[in-house]
Structure formats: C-alpha cells, structure tokens
PDB file of C-alpha atoms in Angstrom:
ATOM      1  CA  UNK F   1      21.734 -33.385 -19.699  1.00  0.00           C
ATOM      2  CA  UNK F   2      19.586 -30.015 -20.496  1.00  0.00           C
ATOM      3  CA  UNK F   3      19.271 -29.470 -16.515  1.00  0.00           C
ATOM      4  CA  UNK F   4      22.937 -29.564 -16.736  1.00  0.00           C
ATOM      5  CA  UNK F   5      23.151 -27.508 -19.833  1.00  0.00           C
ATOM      6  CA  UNK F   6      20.723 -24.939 -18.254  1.00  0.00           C
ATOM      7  CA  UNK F   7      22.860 -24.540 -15.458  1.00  0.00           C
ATOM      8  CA  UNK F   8      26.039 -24.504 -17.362  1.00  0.00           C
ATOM      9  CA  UNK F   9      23.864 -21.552 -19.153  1.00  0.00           C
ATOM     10  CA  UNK F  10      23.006 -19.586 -15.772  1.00  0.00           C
ATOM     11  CA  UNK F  11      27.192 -19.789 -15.014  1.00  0.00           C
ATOM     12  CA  UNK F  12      28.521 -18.058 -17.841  1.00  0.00           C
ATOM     13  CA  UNK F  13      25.453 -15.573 -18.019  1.00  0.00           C
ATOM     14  CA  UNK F  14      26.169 -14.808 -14.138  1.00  0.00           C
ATOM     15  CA  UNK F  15      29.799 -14.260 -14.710  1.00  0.00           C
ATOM     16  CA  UNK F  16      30.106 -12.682 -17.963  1.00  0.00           C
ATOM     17  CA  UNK F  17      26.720 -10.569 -16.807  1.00  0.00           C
ATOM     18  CA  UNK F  18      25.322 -10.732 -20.482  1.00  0.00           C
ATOM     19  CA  UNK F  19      23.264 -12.933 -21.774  1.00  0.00           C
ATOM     20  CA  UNK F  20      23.786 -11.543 -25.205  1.00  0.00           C
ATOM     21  CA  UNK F  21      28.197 -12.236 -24.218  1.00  0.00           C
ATOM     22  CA  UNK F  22      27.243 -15.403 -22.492  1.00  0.00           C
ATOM     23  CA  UNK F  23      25.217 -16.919 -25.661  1.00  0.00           C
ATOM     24  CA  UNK F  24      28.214 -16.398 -28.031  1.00  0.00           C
ATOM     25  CA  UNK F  25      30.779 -17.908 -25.650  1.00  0.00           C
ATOM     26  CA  UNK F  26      28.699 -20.813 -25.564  1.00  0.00           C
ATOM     27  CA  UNK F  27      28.021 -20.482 -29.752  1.00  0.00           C
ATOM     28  CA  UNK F  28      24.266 -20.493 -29.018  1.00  0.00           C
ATOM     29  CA  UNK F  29      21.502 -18.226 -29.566  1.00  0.00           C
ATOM     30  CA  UNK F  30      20.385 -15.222 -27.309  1.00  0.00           C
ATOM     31  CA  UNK F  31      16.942 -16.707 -27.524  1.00  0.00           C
ATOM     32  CA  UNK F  32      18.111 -20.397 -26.258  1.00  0.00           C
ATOM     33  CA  UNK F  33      20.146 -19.157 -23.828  1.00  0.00           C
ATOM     34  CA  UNK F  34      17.245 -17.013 -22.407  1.00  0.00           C
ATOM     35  CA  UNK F  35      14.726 -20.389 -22.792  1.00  0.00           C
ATOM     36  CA  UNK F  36      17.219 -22.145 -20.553  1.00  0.00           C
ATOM     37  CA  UNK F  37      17.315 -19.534 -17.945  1.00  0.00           C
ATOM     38  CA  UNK F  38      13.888 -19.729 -18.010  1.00  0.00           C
ATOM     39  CA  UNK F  39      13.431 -22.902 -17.744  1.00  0.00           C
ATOM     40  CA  UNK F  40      15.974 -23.183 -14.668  1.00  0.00           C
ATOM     41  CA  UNK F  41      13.941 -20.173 -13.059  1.00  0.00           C
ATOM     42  CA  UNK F  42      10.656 -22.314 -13.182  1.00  0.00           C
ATOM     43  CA  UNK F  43      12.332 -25.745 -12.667  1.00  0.00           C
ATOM     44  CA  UNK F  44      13.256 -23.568  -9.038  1.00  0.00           C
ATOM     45  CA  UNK F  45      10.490 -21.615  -8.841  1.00  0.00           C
ATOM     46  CA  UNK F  46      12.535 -18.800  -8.107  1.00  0.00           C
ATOM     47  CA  UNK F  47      13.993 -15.470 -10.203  1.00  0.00           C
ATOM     48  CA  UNK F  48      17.698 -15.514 -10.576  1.00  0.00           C
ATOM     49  CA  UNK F  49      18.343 -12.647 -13.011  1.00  0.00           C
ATOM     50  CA  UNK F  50      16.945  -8.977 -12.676  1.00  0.00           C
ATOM     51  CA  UNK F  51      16.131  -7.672 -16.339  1.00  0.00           C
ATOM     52  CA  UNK F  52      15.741  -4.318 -17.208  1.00  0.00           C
ATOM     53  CA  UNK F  53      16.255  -3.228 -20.668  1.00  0.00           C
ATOM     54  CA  UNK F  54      19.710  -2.412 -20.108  1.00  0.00           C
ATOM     55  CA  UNK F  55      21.239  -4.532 -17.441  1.00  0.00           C
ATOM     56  CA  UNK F  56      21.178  -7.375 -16.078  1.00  0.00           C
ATOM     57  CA  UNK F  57      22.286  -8.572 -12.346  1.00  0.00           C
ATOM     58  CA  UNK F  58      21.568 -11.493 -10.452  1.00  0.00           C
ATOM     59  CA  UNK F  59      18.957 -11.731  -7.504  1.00  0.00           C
ATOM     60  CA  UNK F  60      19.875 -12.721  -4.107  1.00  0.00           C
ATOM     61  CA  UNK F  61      18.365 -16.695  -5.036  1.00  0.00           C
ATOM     62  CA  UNK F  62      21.075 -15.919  -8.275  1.00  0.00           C
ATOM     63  CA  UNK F  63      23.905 -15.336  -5.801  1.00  0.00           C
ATOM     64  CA  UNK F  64      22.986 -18.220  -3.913  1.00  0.00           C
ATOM     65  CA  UNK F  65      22.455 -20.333  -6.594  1.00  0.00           C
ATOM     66  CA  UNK F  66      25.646 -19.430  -8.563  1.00  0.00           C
ATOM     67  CA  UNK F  67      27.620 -20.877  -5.101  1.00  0.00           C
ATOM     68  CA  UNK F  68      26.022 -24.140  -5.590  1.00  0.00           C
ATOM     69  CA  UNK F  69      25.902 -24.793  -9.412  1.00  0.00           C
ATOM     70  CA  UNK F  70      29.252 -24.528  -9.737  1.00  0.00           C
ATOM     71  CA  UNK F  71      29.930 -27.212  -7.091  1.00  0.00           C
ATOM     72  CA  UNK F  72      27.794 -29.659  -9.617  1.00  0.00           C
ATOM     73  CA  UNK F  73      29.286 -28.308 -12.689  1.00  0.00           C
ATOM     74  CA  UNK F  74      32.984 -29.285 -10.907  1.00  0.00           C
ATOM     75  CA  UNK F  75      31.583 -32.609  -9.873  1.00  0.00           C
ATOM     76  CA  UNK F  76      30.616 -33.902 -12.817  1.00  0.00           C
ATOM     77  CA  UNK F  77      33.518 -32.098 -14.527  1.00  0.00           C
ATOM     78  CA  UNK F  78      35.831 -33.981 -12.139  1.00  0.00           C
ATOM     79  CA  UNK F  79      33.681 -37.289 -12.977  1.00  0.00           C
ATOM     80  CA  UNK F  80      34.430 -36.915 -16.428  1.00  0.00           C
ATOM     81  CA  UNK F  81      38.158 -36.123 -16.299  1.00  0.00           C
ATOM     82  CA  UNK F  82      38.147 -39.748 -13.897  1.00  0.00           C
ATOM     83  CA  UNK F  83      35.997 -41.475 -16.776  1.00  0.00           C
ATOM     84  CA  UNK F  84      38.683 -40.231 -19.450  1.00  0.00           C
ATOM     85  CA  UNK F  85      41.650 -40.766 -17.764  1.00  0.00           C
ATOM     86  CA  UNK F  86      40.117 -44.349 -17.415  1.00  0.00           C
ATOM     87  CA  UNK F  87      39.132 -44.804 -21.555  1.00  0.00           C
ATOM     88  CA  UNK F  88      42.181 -42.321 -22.429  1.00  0.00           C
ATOM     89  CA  UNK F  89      40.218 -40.319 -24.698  1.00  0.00           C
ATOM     90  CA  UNK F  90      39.915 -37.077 -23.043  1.00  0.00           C
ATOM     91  CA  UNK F  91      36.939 -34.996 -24.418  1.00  0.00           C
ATOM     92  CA  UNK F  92      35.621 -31.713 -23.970  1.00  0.00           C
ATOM     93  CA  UNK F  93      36.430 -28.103 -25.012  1.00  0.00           C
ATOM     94  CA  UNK F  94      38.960 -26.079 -23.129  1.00  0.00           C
ATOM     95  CA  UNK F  95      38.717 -21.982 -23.075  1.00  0.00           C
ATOM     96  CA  UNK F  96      42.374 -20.457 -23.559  1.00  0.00           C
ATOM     97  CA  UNK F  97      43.601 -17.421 -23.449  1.00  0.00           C
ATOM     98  CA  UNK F  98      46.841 -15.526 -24.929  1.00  0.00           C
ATOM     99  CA  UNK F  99      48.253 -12.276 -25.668  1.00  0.00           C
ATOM    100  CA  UNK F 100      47.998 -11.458 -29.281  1.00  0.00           C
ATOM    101  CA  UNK F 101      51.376 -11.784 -30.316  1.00  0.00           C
ATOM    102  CA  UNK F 102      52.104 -14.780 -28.874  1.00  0.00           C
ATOM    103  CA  UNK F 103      49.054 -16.663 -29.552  1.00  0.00           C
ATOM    104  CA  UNK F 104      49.253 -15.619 -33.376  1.00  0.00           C
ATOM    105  CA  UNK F 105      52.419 -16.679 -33.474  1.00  0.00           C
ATOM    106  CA  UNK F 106      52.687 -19.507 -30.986  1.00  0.00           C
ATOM    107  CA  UNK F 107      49.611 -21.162 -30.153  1.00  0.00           C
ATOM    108  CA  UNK F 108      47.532 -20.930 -33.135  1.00  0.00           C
ATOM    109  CA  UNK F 109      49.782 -22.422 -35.757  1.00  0.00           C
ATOM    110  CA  UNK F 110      49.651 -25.967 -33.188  1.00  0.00           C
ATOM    111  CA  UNK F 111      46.180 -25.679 -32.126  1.00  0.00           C
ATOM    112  CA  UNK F 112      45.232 -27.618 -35.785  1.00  0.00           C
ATOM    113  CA  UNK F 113      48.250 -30.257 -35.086  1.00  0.00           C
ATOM    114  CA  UNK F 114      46.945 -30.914 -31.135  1.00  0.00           C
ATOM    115  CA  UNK F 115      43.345 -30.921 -32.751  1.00  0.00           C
ATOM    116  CA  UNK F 116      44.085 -33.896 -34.585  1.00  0.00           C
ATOM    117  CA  UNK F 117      45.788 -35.953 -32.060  1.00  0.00           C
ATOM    118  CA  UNK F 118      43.223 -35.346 -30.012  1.00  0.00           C
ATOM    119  CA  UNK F 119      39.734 -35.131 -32.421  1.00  0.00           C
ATOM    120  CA  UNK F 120      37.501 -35.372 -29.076  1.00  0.00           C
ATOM    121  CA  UNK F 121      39.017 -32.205 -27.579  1.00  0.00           C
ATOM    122  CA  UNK F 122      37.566 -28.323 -28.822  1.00  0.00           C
ATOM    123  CA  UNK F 123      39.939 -25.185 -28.299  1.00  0.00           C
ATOM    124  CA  UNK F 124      38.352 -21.802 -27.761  1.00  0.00           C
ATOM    125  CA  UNK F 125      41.111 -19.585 -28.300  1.00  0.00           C
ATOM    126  CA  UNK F 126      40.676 -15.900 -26.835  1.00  0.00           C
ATOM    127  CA  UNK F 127      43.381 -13.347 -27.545  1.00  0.00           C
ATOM    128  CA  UNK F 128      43.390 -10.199 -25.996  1.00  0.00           C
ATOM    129  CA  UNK F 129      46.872  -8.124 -24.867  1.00  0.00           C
ATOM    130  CA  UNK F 130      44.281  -6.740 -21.570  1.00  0.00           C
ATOM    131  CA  UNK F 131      44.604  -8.604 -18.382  1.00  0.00           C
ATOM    132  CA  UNK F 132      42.203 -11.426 -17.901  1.00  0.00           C
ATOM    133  CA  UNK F 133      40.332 -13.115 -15.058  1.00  0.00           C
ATOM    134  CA  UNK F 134      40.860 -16.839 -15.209  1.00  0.00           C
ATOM    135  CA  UNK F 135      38.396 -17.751 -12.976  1.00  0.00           C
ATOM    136  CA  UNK F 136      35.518 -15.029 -13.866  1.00  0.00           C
ATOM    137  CA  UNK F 137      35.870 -15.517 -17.423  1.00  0.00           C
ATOM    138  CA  UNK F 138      36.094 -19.066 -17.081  1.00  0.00           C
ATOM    139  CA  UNK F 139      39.612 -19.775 -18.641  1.00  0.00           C
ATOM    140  CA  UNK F 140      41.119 -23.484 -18.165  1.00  0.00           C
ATOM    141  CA  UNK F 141      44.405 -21.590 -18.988  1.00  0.00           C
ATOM    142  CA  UNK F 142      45.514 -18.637 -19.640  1.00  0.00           C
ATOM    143  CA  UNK F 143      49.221 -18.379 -21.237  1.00  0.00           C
ATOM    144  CA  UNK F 144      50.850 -14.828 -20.311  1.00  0.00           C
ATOM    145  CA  UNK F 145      54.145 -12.872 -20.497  1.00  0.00           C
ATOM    146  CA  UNK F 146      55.099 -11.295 -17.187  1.00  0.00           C
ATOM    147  CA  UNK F 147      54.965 -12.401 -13.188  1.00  0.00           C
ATOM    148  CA  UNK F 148      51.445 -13.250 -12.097  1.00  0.00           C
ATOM    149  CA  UNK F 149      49.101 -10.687  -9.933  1.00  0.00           C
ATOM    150  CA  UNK F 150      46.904 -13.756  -8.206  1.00  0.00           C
ATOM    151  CA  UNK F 151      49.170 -16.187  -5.818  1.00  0.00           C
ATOM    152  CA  UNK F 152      46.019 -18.512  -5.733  1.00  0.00           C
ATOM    153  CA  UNK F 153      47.021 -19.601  -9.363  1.00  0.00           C
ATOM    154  CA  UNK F 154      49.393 -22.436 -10.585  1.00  0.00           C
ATOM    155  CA  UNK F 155      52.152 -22.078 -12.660  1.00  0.00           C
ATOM    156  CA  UNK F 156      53.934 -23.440 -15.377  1.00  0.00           C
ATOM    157  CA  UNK F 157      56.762 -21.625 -16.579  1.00  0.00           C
ATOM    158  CA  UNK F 158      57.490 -22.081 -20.046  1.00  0.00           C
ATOM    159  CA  UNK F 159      60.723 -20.053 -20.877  1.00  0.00           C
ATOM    160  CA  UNK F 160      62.458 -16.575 -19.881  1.00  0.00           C
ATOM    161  CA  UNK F 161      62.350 -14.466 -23.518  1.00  0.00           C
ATOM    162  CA  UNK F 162      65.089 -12.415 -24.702  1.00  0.00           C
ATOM    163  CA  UNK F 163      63.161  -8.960 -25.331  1.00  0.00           C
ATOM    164  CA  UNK F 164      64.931  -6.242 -28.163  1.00  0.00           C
ATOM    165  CA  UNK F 165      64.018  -2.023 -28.855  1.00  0.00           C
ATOM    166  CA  UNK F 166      63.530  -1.734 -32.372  1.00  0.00           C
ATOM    167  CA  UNK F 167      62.375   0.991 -35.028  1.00  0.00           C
ATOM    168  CA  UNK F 168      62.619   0.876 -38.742  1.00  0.00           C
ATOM    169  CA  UNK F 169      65.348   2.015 -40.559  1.00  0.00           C
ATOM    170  CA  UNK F 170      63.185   5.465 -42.080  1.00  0.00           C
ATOM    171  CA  UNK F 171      62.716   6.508 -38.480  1.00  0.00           C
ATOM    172  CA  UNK F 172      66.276   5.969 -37.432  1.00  0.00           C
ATOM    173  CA  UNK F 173      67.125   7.921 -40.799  1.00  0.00           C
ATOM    174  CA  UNK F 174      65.405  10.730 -38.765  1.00  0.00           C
ATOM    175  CA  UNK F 175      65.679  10.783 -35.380  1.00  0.00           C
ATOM    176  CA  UNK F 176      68.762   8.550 -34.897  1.00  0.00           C
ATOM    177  CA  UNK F 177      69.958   5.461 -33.157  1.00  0.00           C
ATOM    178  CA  UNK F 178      69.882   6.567 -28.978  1.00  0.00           C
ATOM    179  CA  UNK F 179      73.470   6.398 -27.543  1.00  0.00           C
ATOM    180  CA  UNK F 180      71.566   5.275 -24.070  1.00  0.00           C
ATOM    181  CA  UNK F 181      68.475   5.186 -22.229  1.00  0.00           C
ATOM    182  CA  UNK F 182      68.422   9.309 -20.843  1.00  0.00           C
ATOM    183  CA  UNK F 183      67.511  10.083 -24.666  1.00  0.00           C
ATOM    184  CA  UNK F 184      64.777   7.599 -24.707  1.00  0.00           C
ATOM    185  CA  UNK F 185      63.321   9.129 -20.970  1.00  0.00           C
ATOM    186  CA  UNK F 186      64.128  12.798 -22.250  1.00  0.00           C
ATOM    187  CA  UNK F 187      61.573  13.432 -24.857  1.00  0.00           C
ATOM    188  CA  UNK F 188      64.534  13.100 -27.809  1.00  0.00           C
ATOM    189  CA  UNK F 189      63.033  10.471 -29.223  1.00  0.00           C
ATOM    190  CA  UNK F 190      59.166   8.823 -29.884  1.00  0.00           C
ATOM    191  CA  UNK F 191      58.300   5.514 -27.502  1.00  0.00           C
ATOM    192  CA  UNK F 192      55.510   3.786 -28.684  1.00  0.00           C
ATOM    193  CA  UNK F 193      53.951   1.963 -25.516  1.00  0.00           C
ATOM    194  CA  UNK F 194      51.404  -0.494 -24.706  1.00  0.00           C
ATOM    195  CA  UNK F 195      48.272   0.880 -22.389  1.00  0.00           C
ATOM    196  CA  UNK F 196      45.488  -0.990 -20.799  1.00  0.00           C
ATOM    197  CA  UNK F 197      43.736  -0.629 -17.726  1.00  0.00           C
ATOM    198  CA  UNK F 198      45.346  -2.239 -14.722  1.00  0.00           C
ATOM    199  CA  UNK F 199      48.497  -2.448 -17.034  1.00  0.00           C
ATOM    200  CA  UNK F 200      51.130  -3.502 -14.785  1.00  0.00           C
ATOM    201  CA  UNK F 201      54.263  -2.226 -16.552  1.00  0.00           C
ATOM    202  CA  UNK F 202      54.435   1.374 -17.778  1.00  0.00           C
ATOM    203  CA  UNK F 203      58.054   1.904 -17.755  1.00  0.00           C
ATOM    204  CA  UNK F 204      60.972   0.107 -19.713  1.00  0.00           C
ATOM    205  CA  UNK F 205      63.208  -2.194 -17.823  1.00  0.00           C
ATOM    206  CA  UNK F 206      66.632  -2.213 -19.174  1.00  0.00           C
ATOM    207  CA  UNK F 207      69.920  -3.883 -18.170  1.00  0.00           C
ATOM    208  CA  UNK F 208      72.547  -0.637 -17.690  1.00  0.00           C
ATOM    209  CA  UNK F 209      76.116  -1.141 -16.500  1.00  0.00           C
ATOM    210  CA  UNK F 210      74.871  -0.052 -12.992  1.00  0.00           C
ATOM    211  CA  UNK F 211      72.276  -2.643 -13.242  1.00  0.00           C
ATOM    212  CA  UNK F 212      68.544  -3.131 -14.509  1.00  0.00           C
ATOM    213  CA  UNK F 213      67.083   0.543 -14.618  1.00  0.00           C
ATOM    214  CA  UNK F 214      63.428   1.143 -15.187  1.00  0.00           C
ATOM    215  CA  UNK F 215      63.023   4.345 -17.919  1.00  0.00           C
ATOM    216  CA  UNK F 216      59.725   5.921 -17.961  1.00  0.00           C
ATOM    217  CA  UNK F 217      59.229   6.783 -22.163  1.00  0.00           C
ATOM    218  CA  UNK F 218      56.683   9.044 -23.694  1.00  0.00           C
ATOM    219  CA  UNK F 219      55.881   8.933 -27.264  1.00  0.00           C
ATOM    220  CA  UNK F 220      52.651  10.048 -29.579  1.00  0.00           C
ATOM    221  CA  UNK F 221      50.797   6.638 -29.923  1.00  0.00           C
ATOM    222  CA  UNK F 222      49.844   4.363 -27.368  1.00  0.00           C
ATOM    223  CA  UNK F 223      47.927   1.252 -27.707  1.00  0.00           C
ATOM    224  CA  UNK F 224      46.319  -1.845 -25.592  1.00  0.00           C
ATOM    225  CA  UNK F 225      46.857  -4.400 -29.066  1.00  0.00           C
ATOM    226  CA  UNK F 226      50.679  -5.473 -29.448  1.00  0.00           C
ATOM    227  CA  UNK F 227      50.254  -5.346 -33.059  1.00  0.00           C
ATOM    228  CA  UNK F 228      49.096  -1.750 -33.502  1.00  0.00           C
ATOM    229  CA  UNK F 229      52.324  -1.379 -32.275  1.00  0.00           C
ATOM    230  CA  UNK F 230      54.600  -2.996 -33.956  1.00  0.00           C
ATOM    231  CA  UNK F 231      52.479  -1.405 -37.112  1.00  0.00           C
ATOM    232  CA  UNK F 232      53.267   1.632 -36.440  1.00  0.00           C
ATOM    233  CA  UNK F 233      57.037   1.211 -35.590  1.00  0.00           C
ATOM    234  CA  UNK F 234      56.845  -0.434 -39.122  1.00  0.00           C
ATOM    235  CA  UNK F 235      55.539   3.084 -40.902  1.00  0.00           C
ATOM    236  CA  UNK F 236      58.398   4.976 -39.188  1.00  0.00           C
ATOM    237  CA  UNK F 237      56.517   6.146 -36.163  1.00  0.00           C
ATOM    238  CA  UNK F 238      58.716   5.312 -33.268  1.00  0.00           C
ATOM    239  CA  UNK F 239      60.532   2.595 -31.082  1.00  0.00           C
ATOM    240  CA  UNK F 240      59.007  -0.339 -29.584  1.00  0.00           C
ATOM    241  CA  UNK F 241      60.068  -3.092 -26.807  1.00  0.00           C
ATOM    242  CA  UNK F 242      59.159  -6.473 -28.125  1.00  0.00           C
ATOM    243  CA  UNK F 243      59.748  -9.977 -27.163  1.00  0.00           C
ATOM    244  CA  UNK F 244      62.065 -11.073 -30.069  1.00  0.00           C
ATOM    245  CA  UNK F 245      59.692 -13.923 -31.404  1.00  0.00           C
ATOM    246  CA  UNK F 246      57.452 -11.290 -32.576  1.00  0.00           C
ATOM    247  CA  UNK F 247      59.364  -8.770 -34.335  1.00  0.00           C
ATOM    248  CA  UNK F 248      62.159 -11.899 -35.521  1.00  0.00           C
ATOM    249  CA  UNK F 249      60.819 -11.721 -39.123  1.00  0.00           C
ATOM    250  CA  UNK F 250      60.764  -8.005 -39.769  1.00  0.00           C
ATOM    251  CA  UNK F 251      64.269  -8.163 -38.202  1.00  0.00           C
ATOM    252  CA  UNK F 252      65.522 -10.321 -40.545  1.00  0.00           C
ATOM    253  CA  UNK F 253      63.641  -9.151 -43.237  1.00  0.00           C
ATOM    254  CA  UNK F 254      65.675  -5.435 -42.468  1.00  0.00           C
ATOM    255  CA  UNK F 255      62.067  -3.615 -42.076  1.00  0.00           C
ATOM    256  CA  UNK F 256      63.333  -3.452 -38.011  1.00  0.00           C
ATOM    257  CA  UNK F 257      66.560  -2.744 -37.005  1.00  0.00           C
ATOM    258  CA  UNK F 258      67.634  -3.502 -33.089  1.00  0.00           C
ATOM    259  CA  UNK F 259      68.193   0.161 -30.821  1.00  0.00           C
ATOM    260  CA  UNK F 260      70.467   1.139 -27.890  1.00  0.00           C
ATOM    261  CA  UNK F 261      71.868  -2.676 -28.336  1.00  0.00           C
ATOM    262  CA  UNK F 262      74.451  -1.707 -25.259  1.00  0.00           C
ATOM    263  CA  UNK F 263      71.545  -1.596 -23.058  1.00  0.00           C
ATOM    264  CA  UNK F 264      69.230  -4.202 -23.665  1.00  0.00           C
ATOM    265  CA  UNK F 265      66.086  -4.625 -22.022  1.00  0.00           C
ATOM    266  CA  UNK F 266      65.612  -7.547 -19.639  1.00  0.00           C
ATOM    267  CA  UNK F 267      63.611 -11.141 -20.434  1.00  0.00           C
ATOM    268  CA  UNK F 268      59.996 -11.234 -19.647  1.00  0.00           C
ATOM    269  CA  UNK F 269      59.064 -14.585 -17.935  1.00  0.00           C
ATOM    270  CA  UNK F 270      56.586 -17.004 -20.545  1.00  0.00           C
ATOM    271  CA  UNK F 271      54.217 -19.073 -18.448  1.00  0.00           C
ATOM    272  CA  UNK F 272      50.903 -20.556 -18.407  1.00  0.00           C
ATOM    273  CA  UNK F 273      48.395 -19.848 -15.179  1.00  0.00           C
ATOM    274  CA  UNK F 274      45.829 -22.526 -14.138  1.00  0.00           C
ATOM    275  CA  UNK F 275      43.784 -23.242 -11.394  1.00  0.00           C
ATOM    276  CA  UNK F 276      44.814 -26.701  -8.973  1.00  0.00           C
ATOM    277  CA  UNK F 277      41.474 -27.941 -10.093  1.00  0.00           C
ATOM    278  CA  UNK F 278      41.513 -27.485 -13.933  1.00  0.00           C
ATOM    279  CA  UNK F 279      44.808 -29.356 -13.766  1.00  0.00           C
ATOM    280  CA  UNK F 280      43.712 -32.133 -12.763  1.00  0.00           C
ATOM    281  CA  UNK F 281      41.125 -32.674 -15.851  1.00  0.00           C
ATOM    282  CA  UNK F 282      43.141 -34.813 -18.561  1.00  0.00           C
ATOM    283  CA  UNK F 283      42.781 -33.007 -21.335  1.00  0.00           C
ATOM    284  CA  UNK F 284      43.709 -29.467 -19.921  1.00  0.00           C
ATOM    285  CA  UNK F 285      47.002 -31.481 -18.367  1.00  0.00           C
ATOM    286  CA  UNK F 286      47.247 -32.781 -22.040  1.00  0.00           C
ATOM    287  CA  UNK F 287      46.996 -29.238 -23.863  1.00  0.00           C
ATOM    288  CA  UNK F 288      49.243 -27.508 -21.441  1.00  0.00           C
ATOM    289  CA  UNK F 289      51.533 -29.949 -21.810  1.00  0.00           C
ATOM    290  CA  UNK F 290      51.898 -30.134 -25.707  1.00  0.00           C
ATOM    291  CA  UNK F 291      51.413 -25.909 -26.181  1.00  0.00           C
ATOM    292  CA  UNK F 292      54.862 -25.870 -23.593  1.00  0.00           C
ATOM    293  CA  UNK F 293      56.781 -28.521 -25.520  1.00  0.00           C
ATOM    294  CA  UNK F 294      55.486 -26.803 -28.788  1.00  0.00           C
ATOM    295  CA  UNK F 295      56.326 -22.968 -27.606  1.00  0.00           C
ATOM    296  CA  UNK F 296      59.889 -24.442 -26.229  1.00  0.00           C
ATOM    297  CA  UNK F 297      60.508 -25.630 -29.585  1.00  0.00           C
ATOM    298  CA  UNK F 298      59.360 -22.858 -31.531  1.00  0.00           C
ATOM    299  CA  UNK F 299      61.518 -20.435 -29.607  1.00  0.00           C
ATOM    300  CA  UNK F 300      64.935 -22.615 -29.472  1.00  0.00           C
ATOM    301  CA  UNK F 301      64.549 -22.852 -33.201  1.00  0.00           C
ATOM    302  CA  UNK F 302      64.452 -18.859 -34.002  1.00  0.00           C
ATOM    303  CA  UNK F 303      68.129 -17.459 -34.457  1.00  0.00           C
ATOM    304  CA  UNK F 304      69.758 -15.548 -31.514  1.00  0.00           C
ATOM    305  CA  UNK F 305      70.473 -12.222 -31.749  1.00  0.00           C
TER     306      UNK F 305
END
C-alpha cells in the first residue's frame, strides 16, 4: 500500500506541478509528500522531478513514468470498483467540481444527506466559476452550466435552466427598466459580466421576436466569481444574467426585480461531464446518480417565474 500511495503521490504532484498544491489535495504534508517522492525516486533509482527553488517539472524518466503509473493506479482502481460492486459498499473519495452558485446552492446542502447513506464514500468538493480540466486536475466529475468544449467526455444532462436579467430596485430607481436589448448593447445602461480566461460566453443570448440574438454588454465591474456579481447587482451597481435558482430568493425577497422581461434570455444546459472510465467505478455511478435526482428535485420545487 505505501508503493501505491507513493505513486498516487508522484500523479497529483506531476499534474498539478506543485508539490506544495499536490500535498493539500491529498490533505497531507509538504514534507510527506516530498518523503514519498523520494522514496519512489530511490525505489527506481531514477530522478523524476527537476527542483529548483522555484519550479518544479518532471524529467524525461517523470514523463515516462507518469504514462505507466497511471495504468496501475486505473487497475487497481478498476479492481476495487469490481470488489465493491461485489460487497455493495462502494468506498473511496471522489473529487467534484461545480460552479459556485450552483454547488452552494445545489450540491452542498446533499453532500451531508449522500454522506450518510453512503459512510464509506469521501466528497472533495471544488468550486470554482473558471473552466476546469477533468482529467488534469483529476476530477471524477465535474457538474457545469453550458455545452461542453472536450467531445472525449460523457455526459449526463441534468436539466435545461430558465435564466432571468435582474437589478435591484435602487438601480432601476436610477437608470430605469430597458424597453429592449439596443439599450443594454448601447452603453445606456451598466452590465455586470462574468470574465475568466478561456471564458466561452462574453455576450448575452436573448430570445427577441426575430429570434435568439446575442448582445455584446459593457458595464464597470467584471468578475470570474458568480457571487461578486450578484453582490454587486444587490448594492445597486448594475444588471446581471443569472440562472433563476440563484437569484430565486432575492427575487422573492423584492431585493431583485426581473429586467427587459419581453426578451428573456435563453436556458443554459445543466449537466455533469465524466470520463467512460470513472463511470464505471460504483460509487462515482452512485454520486452522479443521487446529485441528478437531488438537483432535478431542487429545481422543480422553486416557483416559476
């Protein structure tokens, strides 16, 4: 089991490229994880990591290596996913990933209630509105809202989301309510837009009489965190597109009011992404499976605006 452990070590150091990032995804120390790529290096006799005081990169045996080790790591991963679908206890921890808003408000409140129908299963949740890399960051799912970028991934769709412009009631005291989408693209009124690198939507897609039309907005805030966001339309500072789960409450509460409700924009596909290979371990099959029953739920049970 520590050979096993060590290599499971060199993996996440190779593909997160810190050994410092790869000891906290693990939840061990810098120092261990350094003593087990140490250890791996001598059980080989060869050097898999260059080290410099600022970077680290992987030697030509580490490339090699890395091609290898994760062929064993699947093996025995696929062993154990036979062994548990035999007891039918499926054990392990699973790495997820979410957007912010919808883990916060979706996944997160049922992680506790799958936890303790399954006690032998441990959820790493990561949340991040960015893009991420199933495979490099070694996700066994990644739940997202949008059409996927990498064909080689499976897909479970989960539900199409109804999607609503809204500002509070201060800023439409101000600036307005738009009569339609040319004073939203003309500079009349303040957008507030999400912005990441590799962000794959940076215009508004809204449903017109003519049909869906895609309005490039400016505004004085931008942000990569969903939440910032919705913050700041909160305080007054502008409009925001949001998938109606996350702004429902404020809406009701009267701190949001809906915009340019005669041209709404258009759903944004819900789904989960997995690899062929990941979905064939029990207890990923098992968590995707309650998280889309759960989110279904959830969503049917908000009232439609």
């Amino acid at each position: 089991m520590a050979y096993l452990e060590n290599i499971r070590t060199f993996l996440r150091v190779y593909e997160l490229g810190n050994m410092s990032a790869a000891a906290r995804d693990l939840r061990i120390s810098s120092a261990v994880a350094s003593s087990r790529i140490s250890q791996l290096e001598e059980h080989l006799n060869v050097r898999l990591f260059q080290r410099t005081t600022r970077a680290l990169s992987p030697t030509e045996h580490g490339n090699l290596f890395y091609h290898g080790a994760t062929k064993i790591i699947e093996a025995v991963e696929e062993a154990e996913a036979e062994i548990s679908n035999v007891t039918l206890s499926p054990r392990g921890t699973l790495f997820v990933a979410a957007p912010i808003g919808m883990g916060q408000r979706l996944l997160a409140p049922a992680i506790p209630q799958f936890k303790d129908a399954n006690p032998l299963i441990d959820i790493r949740l990561r949340l991040s509105d960015r893009k991420v890399d199933l495979t490099g960051e070694g996700l066994d799912a990644a739940f997202f809202l949008g059409l996927p970028e990498d064909s080689n991934l499976k897909m479970r769709k989960i539900a199409d989301c109804s999607r609503i412009l809204c500002a509070s009631p201060d800023y439409i005291a101000r600036k307005g309510n738009p009569a339609s989408s040319e004073e939203l693209s003309s500079g009349k009124h303040d957008c507030l837009n999400m912005r990441y690198p590799g962000a794959p939507e940076f215009q508004w897609p809204l449903q017109t009489e003519s049909g869906v039309k895609r309005v490039a907005v400016t505004g004085p805030f931008e942000s990569d965190h969903g939440d910032v966001l919705t913050g700041w339309a909160l305080e007054g500072h502008g409009i925001i597109l949001k998938p109606a789960f996350e702004v429902a409450d404020y809406l009701a509460s009267g701190q949001l009011v809906p915009v340019l409700e005669n041209e709404p924009p258009i759903p944004i596909q819900m789904a989960c992404l997995y690899t062929h290979r990941r979905r064939q371990d029990p207890k990923v099959r098992l968590f995707i499976d309650f998280m889309v029953a759960h989110i279904q739920s959830a969503l049917a049970a908000m009232p439609a605006r």
